[in-house]
Coordinates of C-alpha atoms (C1' of nucleotides) in Angstrom, one line a residue:
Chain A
X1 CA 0.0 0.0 0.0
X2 CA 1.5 3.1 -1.0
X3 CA 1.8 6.0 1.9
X4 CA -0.9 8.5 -0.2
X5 CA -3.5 5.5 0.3
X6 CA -2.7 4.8 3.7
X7 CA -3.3 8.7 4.4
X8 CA -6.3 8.7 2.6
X9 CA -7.7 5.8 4.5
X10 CA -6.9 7.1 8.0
X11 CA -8.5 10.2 6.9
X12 CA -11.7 8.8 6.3
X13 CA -11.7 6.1 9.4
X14 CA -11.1 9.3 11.3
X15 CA -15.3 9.1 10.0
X16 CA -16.1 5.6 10.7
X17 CA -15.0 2.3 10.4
X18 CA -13.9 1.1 6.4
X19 CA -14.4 -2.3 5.3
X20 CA -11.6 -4.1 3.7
X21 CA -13.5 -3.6 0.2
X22 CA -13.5 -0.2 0.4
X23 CA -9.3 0.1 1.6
X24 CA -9.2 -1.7 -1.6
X25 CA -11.2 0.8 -3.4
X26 CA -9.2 3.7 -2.0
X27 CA -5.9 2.3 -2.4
X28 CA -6.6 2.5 -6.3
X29 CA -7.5 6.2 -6.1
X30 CA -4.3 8.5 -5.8
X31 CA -1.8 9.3 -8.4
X32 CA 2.0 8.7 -7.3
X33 CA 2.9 11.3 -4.8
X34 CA 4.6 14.4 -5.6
X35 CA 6.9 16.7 -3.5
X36 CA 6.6 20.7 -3.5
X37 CA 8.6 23.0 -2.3
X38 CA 7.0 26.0 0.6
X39 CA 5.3 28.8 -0.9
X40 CA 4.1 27.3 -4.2
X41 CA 0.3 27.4 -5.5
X42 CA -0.8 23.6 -5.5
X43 CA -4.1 25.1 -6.6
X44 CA -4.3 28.0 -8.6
X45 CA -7.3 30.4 -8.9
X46 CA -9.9 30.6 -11.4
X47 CA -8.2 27.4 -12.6
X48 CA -10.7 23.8 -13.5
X49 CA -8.7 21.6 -11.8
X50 CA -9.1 17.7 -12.9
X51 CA -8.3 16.3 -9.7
X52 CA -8.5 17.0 -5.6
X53 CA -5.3 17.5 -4.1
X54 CA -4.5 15.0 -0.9
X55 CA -1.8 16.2 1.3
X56 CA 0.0 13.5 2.5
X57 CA 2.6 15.8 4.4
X58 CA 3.0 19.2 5.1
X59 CA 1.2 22.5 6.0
X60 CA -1.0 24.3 3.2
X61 CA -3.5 27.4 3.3
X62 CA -6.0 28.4 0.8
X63 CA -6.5 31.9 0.6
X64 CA -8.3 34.8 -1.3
X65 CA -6.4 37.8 -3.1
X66 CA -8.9 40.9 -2.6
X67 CA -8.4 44.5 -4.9
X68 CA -7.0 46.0 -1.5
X69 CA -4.6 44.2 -1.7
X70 CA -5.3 41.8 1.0
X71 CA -5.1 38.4 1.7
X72 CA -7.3 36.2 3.6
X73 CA -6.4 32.6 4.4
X74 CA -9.4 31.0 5.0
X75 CA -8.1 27.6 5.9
X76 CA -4.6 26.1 7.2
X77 CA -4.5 22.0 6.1
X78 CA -2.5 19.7 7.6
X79 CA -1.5 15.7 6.9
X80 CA -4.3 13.8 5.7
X81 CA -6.7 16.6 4.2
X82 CA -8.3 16.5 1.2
X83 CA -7.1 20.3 0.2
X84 CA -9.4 20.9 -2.8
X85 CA -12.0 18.1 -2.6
X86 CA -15.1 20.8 -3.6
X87 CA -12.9 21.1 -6.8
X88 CA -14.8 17.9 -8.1
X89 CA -18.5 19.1 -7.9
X90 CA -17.4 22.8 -8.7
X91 CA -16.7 24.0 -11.7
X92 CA -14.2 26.6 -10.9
X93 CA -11.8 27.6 -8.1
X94 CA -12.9 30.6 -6.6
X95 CA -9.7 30.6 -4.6
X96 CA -5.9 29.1 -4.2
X97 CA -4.2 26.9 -2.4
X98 CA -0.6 27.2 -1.4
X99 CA 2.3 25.2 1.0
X100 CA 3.7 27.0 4.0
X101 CA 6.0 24.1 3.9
X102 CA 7.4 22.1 1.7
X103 CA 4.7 19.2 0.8
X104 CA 4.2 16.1 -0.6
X105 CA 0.9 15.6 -2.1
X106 CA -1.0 12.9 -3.9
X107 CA -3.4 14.0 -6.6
X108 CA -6.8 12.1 -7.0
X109 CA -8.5 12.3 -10.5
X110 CA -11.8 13.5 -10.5
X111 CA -13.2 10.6 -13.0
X112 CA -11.6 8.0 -10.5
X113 CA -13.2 9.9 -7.8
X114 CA -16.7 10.0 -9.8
X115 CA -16.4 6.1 -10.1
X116 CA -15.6 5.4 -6.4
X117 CA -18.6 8.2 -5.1
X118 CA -20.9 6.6 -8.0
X119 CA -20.4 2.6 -6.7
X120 CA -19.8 3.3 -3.0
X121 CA -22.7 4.7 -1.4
X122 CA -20.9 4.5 2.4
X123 CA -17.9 6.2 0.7
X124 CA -19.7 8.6 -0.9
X125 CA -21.0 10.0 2.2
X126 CA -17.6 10.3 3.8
X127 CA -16.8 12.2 1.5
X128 CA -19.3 14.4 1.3
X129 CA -18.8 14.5 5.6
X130 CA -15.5 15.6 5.4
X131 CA -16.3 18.4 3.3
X132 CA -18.9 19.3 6.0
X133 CA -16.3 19.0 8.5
X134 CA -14.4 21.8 6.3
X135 CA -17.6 23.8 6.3
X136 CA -18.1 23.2 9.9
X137 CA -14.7 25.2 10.6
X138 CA -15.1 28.0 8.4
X139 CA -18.4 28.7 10.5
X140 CA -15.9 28.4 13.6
X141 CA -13.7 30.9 12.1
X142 CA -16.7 33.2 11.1
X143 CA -17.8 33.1 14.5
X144 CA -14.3 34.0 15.9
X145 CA -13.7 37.0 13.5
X146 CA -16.9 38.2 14.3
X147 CA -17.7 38.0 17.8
X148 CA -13.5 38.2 19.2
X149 CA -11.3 40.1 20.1
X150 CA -7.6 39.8 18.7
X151 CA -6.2 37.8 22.1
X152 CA -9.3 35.8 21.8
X153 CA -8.9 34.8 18.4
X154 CA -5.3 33.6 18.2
X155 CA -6.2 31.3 21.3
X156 CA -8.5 30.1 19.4
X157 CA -7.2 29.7 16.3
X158 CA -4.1 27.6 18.6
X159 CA -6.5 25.7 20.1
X160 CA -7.9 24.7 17.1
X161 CA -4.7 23.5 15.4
X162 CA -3.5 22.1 18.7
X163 CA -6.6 19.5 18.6
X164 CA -6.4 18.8 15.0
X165 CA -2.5 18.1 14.9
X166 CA -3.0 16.0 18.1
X167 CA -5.3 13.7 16.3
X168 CA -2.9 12.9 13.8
X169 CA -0.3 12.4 16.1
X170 CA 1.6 15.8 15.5
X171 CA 2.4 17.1 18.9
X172 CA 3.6 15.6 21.8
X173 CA 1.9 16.5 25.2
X174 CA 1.1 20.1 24.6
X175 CA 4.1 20.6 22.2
X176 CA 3.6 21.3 18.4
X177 CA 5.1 22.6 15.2
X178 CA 3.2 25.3 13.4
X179 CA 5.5 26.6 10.6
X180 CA 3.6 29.5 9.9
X181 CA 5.2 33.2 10.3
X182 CA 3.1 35.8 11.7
X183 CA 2.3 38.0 8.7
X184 CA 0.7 34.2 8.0
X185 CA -1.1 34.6 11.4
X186 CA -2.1 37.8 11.0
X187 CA -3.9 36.6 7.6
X188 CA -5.7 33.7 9.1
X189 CA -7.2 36.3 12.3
X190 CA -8.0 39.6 10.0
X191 CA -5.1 41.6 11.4
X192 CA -1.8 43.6 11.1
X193 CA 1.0 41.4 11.9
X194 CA 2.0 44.5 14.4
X195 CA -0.7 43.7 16.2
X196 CA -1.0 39.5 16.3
X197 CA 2.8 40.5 17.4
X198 CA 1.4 42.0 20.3
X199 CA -1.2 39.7 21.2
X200 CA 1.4 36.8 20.7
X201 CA 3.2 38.5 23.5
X202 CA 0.1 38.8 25.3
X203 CA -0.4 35.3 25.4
X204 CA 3.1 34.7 26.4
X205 CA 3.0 37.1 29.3
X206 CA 0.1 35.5 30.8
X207 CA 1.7 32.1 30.5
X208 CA -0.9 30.9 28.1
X209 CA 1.7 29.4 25.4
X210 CA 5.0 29.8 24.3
X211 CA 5.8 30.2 20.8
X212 CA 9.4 30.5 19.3
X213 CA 9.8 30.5 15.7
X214 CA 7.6 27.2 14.4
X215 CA 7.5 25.5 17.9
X216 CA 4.2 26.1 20.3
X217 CA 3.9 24.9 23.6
X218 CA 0.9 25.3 25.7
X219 CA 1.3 26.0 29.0
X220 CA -2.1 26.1 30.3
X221 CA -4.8 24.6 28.3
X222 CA -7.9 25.5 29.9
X223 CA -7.3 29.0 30.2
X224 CA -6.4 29.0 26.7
X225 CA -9.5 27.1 25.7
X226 CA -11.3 29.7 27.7
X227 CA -9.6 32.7 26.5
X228 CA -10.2 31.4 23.1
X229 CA -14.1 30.3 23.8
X230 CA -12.7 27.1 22.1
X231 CA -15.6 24.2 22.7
X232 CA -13.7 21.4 20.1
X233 CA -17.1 19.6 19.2
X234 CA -17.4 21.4 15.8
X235 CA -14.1 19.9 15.0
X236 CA -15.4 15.8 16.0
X237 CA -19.0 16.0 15.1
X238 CA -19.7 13.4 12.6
X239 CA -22.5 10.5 13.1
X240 CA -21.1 7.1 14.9
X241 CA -21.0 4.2 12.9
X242 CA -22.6 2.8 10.8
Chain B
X1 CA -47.3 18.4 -6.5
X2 CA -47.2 20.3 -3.5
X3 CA -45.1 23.6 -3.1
X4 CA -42.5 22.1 -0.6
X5 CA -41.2 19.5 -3.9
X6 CA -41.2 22.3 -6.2
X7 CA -39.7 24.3 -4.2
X8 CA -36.6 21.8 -3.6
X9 CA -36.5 20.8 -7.6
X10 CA -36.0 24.3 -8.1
X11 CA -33.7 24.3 -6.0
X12 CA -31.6 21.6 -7.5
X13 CA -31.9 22.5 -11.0
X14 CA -30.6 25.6 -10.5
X15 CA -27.5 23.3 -10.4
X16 CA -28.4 20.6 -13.0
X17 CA -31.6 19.2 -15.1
X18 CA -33.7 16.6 -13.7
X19 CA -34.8 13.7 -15.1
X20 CA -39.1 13.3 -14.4
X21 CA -37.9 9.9 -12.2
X22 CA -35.8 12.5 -10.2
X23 CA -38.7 15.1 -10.0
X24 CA -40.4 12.1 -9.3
X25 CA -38.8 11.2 -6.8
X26 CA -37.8 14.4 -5.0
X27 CA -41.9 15.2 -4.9
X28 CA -41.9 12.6 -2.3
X29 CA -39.3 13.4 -0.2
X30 CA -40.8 16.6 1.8
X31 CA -43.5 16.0 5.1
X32 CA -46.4 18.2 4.5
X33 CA -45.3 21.9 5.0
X34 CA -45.3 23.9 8.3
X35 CA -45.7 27.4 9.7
X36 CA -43.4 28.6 11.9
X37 CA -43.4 32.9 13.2
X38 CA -40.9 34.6 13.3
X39 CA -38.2 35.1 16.0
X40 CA -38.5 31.4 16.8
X41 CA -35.8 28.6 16.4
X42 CA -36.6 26.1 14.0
X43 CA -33.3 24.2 14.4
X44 CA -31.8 23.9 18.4
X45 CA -27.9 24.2 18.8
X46 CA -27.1 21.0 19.8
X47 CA -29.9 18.9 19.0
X48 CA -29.5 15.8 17.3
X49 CA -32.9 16.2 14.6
X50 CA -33.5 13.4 12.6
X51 CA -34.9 15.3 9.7
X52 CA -33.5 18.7 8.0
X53 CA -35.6 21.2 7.2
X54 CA -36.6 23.1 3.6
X55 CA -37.5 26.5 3.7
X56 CA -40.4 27.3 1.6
X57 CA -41.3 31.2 2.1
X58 CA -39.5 33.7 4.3
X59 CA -35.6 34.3 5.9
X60 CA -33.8 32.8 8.4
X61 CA -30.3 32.8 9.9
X62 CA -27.8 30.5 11.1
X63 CA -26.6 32.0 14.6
X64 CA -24.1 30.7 17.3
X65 CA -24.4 32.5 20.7
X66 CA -20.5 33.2 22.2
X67 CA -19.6 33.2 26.3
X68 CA -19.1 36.6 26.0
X69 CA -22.9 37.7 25.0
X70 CA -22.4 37.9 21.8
X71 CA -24.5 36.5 18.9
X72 CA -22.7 35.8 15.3
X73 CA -25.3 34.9 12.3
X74 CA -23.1 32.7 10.2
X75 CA -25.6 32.4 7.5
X76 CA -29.0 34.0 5.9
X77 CA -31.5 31.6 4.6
X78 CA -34.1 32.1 1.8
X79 CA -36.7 30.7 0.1
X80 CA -35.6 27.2 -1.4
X81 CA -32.7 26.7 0.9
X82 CA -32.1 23.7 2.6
X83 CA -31.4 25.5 5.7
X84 CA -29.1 22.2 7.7
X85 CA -29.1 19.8 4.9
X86 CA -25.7 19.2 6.8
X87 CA -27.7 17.6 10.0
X88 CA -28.3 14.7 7.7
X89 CA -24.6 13.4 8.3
X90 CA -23.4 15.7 11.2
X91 CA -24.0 14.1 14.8
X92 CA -25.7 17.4 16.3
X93 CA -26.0 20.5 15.4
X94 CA -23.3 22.9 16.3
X95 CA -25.2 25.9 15.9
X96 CA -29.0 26.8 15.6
X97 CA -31.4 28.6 13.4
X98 CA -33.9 30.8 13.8
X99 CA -36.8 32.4 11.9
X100 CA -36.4 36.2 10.7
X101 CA -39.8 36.2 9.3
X102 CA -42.8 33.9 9.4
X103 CA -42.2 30.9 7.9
X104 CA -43.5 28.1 6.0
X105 CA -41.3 24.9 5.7
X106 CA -40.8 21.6 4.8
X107 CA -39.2 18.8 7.2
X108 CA -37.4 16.1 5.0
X109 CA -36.5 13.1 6.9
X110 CA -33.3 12.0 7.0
X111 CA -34.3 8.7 6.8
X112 CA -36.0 9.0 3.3
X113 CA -33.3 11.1 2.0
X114 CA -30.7 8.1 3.1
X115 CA -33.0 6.3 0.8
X116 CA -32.5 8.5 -2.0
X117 CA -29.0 9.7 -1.4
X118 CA -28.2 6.1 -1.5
X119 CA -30.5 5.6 -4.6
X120 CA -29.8 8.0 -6.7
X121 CA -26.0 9.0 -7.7
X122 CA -26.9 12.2 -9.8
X123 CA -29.5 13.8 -6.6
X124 CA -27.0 12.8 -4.5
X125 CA -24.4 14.7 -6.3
X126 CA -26.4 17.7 -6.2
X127 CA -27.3 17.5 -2.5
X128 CA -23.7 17.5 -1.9
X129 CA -23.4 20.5 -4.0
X130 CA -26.1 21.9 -2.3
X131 CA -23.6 21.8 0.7
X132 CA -20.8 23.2 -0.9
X133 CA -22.6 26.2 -2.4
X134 CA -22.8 26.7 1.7
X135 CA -19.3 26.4 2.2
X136 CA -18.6 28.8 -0.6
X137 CA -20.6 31.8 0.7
X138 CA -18.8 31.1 4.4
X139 CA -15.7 31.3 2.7
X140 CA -16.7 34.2 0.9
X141 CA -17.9 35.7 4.8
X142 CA -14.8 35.2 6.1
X143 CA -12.8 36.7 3.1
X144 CA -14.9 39.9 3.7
X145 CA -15.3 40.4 7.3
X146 CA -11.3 39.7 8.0
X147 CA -10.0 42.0 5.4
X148 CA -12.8 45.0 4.7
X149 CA -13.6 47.6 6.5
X150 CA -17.5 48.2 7.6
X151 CA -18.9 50.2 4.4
X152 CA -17.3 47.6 2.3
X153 CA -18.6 44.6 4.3
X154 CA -22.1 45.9 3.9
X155 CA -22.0 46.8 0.7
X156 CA -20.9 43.2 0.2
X157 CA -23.9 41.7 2.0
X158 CA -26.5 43.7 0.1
X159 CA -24.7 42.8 -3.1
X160 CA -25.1 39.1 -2.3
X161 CA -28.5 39.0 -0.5
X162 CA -29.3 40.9 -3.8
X163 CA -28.1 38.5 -6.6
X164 CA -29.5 35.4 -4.6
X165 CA -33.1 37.0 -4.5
X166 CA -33.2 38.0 -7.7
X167 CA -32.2 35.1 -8.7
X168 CA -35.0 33.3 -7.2
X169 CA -37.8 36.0 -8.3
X170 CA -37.6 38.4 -5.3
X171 CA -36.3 41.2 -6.6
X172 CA -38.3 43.6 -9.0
X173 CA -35.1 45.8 -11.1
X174 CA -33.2 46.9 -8.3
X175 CA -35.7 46.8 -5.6
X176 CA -35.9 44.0 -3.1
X177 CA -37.0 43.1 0.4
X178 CA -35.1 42.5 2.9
X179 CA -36.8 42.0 6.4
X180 CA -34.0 41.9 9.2
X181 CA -33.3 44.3 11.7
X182 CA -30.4 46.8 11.4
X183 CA -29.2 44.8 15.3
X184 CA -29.6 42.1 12.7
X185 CA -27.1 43.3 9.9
X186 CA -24.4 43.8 12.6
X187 CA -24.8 40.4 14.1
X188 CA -24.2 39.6 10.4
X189 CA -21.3 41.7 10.0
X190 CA -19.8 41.6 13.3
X191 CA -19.7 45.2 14.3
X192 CA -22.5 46.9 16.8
X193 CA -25.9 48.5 15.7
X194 CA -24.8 51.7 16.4
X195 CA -22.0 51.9 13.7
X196 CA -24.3 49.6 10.8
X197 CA -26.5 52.2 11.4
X198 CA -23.5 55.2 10.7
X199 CA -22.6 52.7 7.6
X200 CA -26.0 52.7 6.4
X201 CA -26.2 56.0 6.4
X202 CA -22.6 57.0 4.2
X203 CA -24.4 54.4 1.5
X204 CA -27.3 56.1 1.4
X205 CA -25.3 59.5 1.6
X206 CA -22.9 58.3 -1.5
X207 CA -26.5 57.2 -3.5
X208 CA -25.2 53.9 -3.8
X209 CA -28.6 52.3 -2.3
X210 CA -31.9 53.0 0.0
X211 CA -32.7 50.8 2.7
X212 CA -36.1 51.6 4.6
X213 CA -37.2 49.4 7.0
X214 CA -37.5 46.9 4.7
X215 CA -37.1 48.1 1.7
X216 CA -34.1 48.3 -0.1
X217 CA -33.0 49.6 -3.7
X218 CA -29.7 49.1 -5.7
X219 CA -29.2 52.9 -7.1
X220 CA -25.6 52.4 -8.4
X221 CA -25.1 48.8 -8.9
X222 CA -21.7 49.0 -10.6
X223 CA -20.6 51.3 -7.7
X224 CA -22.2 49.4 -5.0
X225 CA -20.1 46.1 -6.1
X226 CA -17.0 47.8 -6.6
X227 CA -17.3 49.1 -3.0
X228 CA -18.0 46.2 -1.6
X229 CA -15.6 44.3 -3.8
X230 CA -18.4 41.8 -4.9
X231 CA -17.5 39.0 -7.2
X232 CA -20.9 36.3 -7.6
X233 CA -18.9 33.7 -9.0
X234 CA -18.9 31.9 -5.6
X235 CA -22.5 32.0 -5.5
X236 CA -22.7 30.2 -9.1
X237 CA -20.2 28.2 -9.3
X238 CA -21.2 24.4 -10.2
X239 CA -19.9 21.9 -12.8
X240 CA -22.5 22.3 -16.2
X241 CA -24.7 19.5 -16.4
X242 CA -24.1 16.0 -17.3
Chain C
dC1 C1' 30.4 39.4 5.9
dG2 C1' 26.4 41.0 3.8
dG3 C1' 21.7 40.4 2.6
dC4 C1' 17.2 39.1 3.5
dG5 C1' 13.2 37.8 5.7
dC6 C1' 11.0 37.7 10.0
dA7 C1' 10.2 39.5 14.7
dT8 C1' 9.9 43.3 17.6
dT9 C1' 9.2 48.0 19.2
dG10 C1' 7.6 53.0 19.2
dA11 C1' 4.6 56.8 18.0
dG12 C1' 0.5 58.6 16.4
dG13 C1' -4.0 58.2 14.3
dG14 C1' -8.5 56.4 13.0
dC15 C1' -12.2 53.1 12.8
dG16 C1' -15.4 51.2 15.3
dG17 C1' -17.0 50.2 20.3
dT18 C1' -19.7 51.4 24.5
dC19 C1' -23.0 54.1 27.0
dA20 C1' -26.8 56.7 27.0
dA21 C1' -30.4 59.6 25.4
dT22 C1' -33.9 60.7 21.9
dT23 C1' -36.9 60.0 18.1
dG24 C1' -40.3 57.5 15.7
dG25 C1' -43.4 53.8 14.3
dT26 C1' -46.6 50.3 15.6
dG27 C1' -49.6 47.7 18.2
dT28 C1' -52.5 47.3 22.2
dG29 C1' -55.5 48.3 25.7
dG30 C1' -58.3 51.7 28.1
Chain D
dC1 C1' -59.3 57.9 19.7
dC2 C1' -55.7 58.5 22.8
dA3 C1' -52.2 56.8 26.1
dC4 C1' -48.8 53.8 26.7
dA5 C1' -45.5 50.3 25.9
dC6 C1' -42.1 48.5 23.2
dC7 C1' -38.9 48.0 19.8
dA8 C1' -36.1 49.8 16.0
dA9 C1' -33.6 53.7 14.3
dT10 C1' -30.8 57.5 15.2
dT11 C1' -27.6 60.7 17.4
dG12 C1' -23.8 62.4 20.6
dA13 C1' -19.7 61.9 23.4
dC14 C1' -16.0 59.6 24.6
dC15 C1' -12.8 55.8 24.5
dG16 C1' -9.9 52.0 23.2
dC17 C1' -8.4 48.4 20.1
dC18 C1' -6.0 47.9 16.3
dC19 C1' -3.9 50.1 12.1
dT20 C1' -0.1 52.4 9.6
dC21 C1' 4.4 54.0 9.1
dA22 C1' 8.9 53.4 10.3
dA23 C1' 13.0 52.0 12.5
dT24 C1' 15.6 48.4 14.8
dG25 C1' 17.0 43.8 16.1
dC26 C1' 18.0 39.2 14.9
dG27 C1' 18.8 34.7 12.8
dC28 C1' 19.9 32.2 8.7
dC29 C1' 22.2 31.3 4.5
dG30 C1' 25.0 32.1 0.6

DNA sequence: CGGCGCATTGAGGGCGGTCAATTGGTGTGG
DNA sequence: CCACACCAATTGACCGCCCTCAATGCGCCG
C-alpha cells in the first residue's frame, strides 16, 4: 500500500469504520505522490482543476487575493486533508491553495473519484462529511472573526490546530510545530502582523503558550481554551458508525 | 405536486436538469409543509434532529451564541434553501437557526433522504453540491469580514442578498426586500448597531442604495459592487450538467 | 560578511466600540 | 381615539483596540 492511500484511509476512518473492500477501493484512487517545495500554489485560482489535491505531508492554506490588496487565508491543512475536494463538484476555483511548507501531495483524478462516489454509497458520504467538516470550521472561524477580540482569536485559532494536529499524532503532550510566520497569522485572524505580534506576547505574558519560531507549547490549556471560547465539538462532530 | 417539492426541484436544477424519475422522486421526499413565526428557532444548537428542514417562504439565519454575549449569524436563509441539509450526516448540530420572518417549511426526513441519497447517484451529487454552495458563501464571509472595513462589508452583503433574491424571483429591477433588523445586519457583519446604522447611512449619503425598514434599492449597482468588492462567482459556481 | 526575511518596538491616528439619550413607528388596551 | 409600551432607528460623546508607518534587532544562508 502506498503511503498517499494509507493517508487517505486514516482520513476517512477518522469518520467511521472502512471495510476491507472499500481500503481496496481507495488504495486504487491517488496518483504517485509528488513533493513541493514551501510557498508554491498547488491550486491555482480561477483554474478547472481535474483532480483534488491530498496532502499527505505538510502544511497548506488556501487563501483569497482581494483588490486591496489583501489576503485572507481562510483555511490552514494539515497531513491527511483532502485540500481541494469541492474542486470535483465545482466547476471553478474561486480561490488558491498554497504550502507553507514544503509538501508532498497525492493527486486524485476526479473521474476515479466519480467512479468510487458513484459505486460506494458508504464512501460517498464520507466524503461528502469531510467536506462538511471543512464547512463546519469555516463557520468556527466566522464566528471568531466576528464576535473576538484579537487575544481571543489567536487562542482560538491555537487551540484549534492544537486539537487537529494531536489527532494525527503531530504534537507531543502540549508541544507542536506550526510553521507559519506571523504576517501568516495575521492573515488567518484579520489583522496587522504588528498587532498578532502584540497579542502573541500577550499570550506569552500571561503564560498561556509559548511560541518561538515554528514550535508552540501550551502551557495552560484551559485558560487558553477559555480565552479562546474554544468548545472542540465542531471539530469531532460526525454520526457514529454505521 | 405540492409547493414544498417544487420548491426543492428548483432548488436543485438551478444546479443541474432533472430527469421526471428524479422530479419524481424528489416530490416525495418533503413532510407536509409547516408554519413557523418569526423570532422562533426552528433548528436547536445541539440537538441531534432526525430530519433537515426546507425553507419554503420567508428568511432565516444561522446564529451561534458566544460566552461573552455575543450573537454571530453565520448564514442568511431564503426561500428554497435547505437551511441544515448538513444535519443529515453531522451528529448534532453545532449551531441553531432561527426564523427572521414567518415561515412556511418543509421537514425532509433524514431517513427517506438516506434512501435517495443512497438511490440515486446524480441527486445525490447535487445534494452534496447543495452543501458546498454553503461552504462557498462562508468562505466568501470570512474573506470579507477579516479584510474589509465596515462600508465595504455591507456593501458586500446587500450585493449578495441581492443577486441570490433576484435570482430566485424576489427582486423587481433593483428593488428587493429585505426584512431583518439593522441589530440584525451587525450580528451579520460583526460590528455593533450603532456603527451599521453610521454605515448605512454614508451608502445612502454616497447614493449607492436605499434601505427603509425593509425596503431596499440598488441605485448604483456597478458602484455598490465595486465598494464592496463583490465578485458572484462563488454563488454560481457548479460543474454544467451532465 | 552582507543580505534578506521575519520578529519586535515606538509613535500617532482612525475606525469602530460602548454608553446613554432621543426619536419614531406600531400595536395594544383603556 | 388617545395613552402607553415596546422595539427599532438615530444621534452624541468619549474611549480603546487595532492600524499604519517606520525603525531596529535578529537569525539564517550564501
Amino acid at each position: 500500500m502506498q503511503p498517499a492511500a494509507t493517508r487517505l484511509i486514516r482520513k476517512l476512518e477518522q469518520y467511521d469504520v472502512l471495510s476491507d473492500e472499500e481500503k481496496h477501493v481507495l488504495e486504487g484512487l491517488p496518483e504517485p505522490e509528488k513533493v513541493v517545495g514551501e510557498n508554491q500554489d498547488i491550486v491555482v485560482e480561477g483554474s478547472r482543476p481535474a483532480h483534488s489535491v491530498l496532502l499527505i505531508e505538510g502544511f497548506c492554506a488556501r487563501y483569497s487575493l482581494l483588490p486591496n490588496g489583501k489576503r485572507q487565508i481562510t483555511a490552514v491543512h494539515i497531513a491527511g486533508d483532502f485540500v481541494d475536494l469541492q474542486s470535483f463538484l465545482v466547476k471553478r476555483m474561486d480561490h488558491a491553495v498554497m504550502t507553507l511548507t514544503p509538501c508532498r501531495i497525492a493527486e486524485v483524478r476526479h473521474e476515479k473519484l466519480r467512479g468510487v462516489v458513484d459505486e460506494h454509497r458508504h464512501l460517498s458520504r464520507l466524503l461528502w462529511l469531510s467536506t462538511l467538516t471543512d464547512a463546519a470550521i469555516h463557520r468556527e472561524w466566522l464566528i471568531v472573526m466576528g464576535a473576538q477580540d484579537a487575544t481571543s482569536h489567536l487562542a482560538h485559532f491555537f487551540c484549534e490546530m492544537y486539537v487537529r494536529l494531536k489527532a494525527i499524532g503531530y504534537a507531543q503532550g502540549y508541544r507542536f510545530q506550526l510553521p507559519m510566520t506571523q504576517l501568516e497569522f495575521a492573515d488567518v485572524v484579520g489583522l496587522s502582523s504588528v498587532h498578532v505580534n502584540r497579542t502573541l506576547q500577550e499570550l506569552r505574558g500571561r503564560e498561556l503558550m509559548t511560541l518561538q519560531g515554528k514550535d508552540i507549547e501550551i502551557l495552560n490549556w484551559d485558560e487558553l481554551r477559555e480565552v479562546g471560547m474554544f468548545d472542540p465539538v465542531y471539530l469531532s462532530n460526525w454520526q457514529e458508525p454505521r
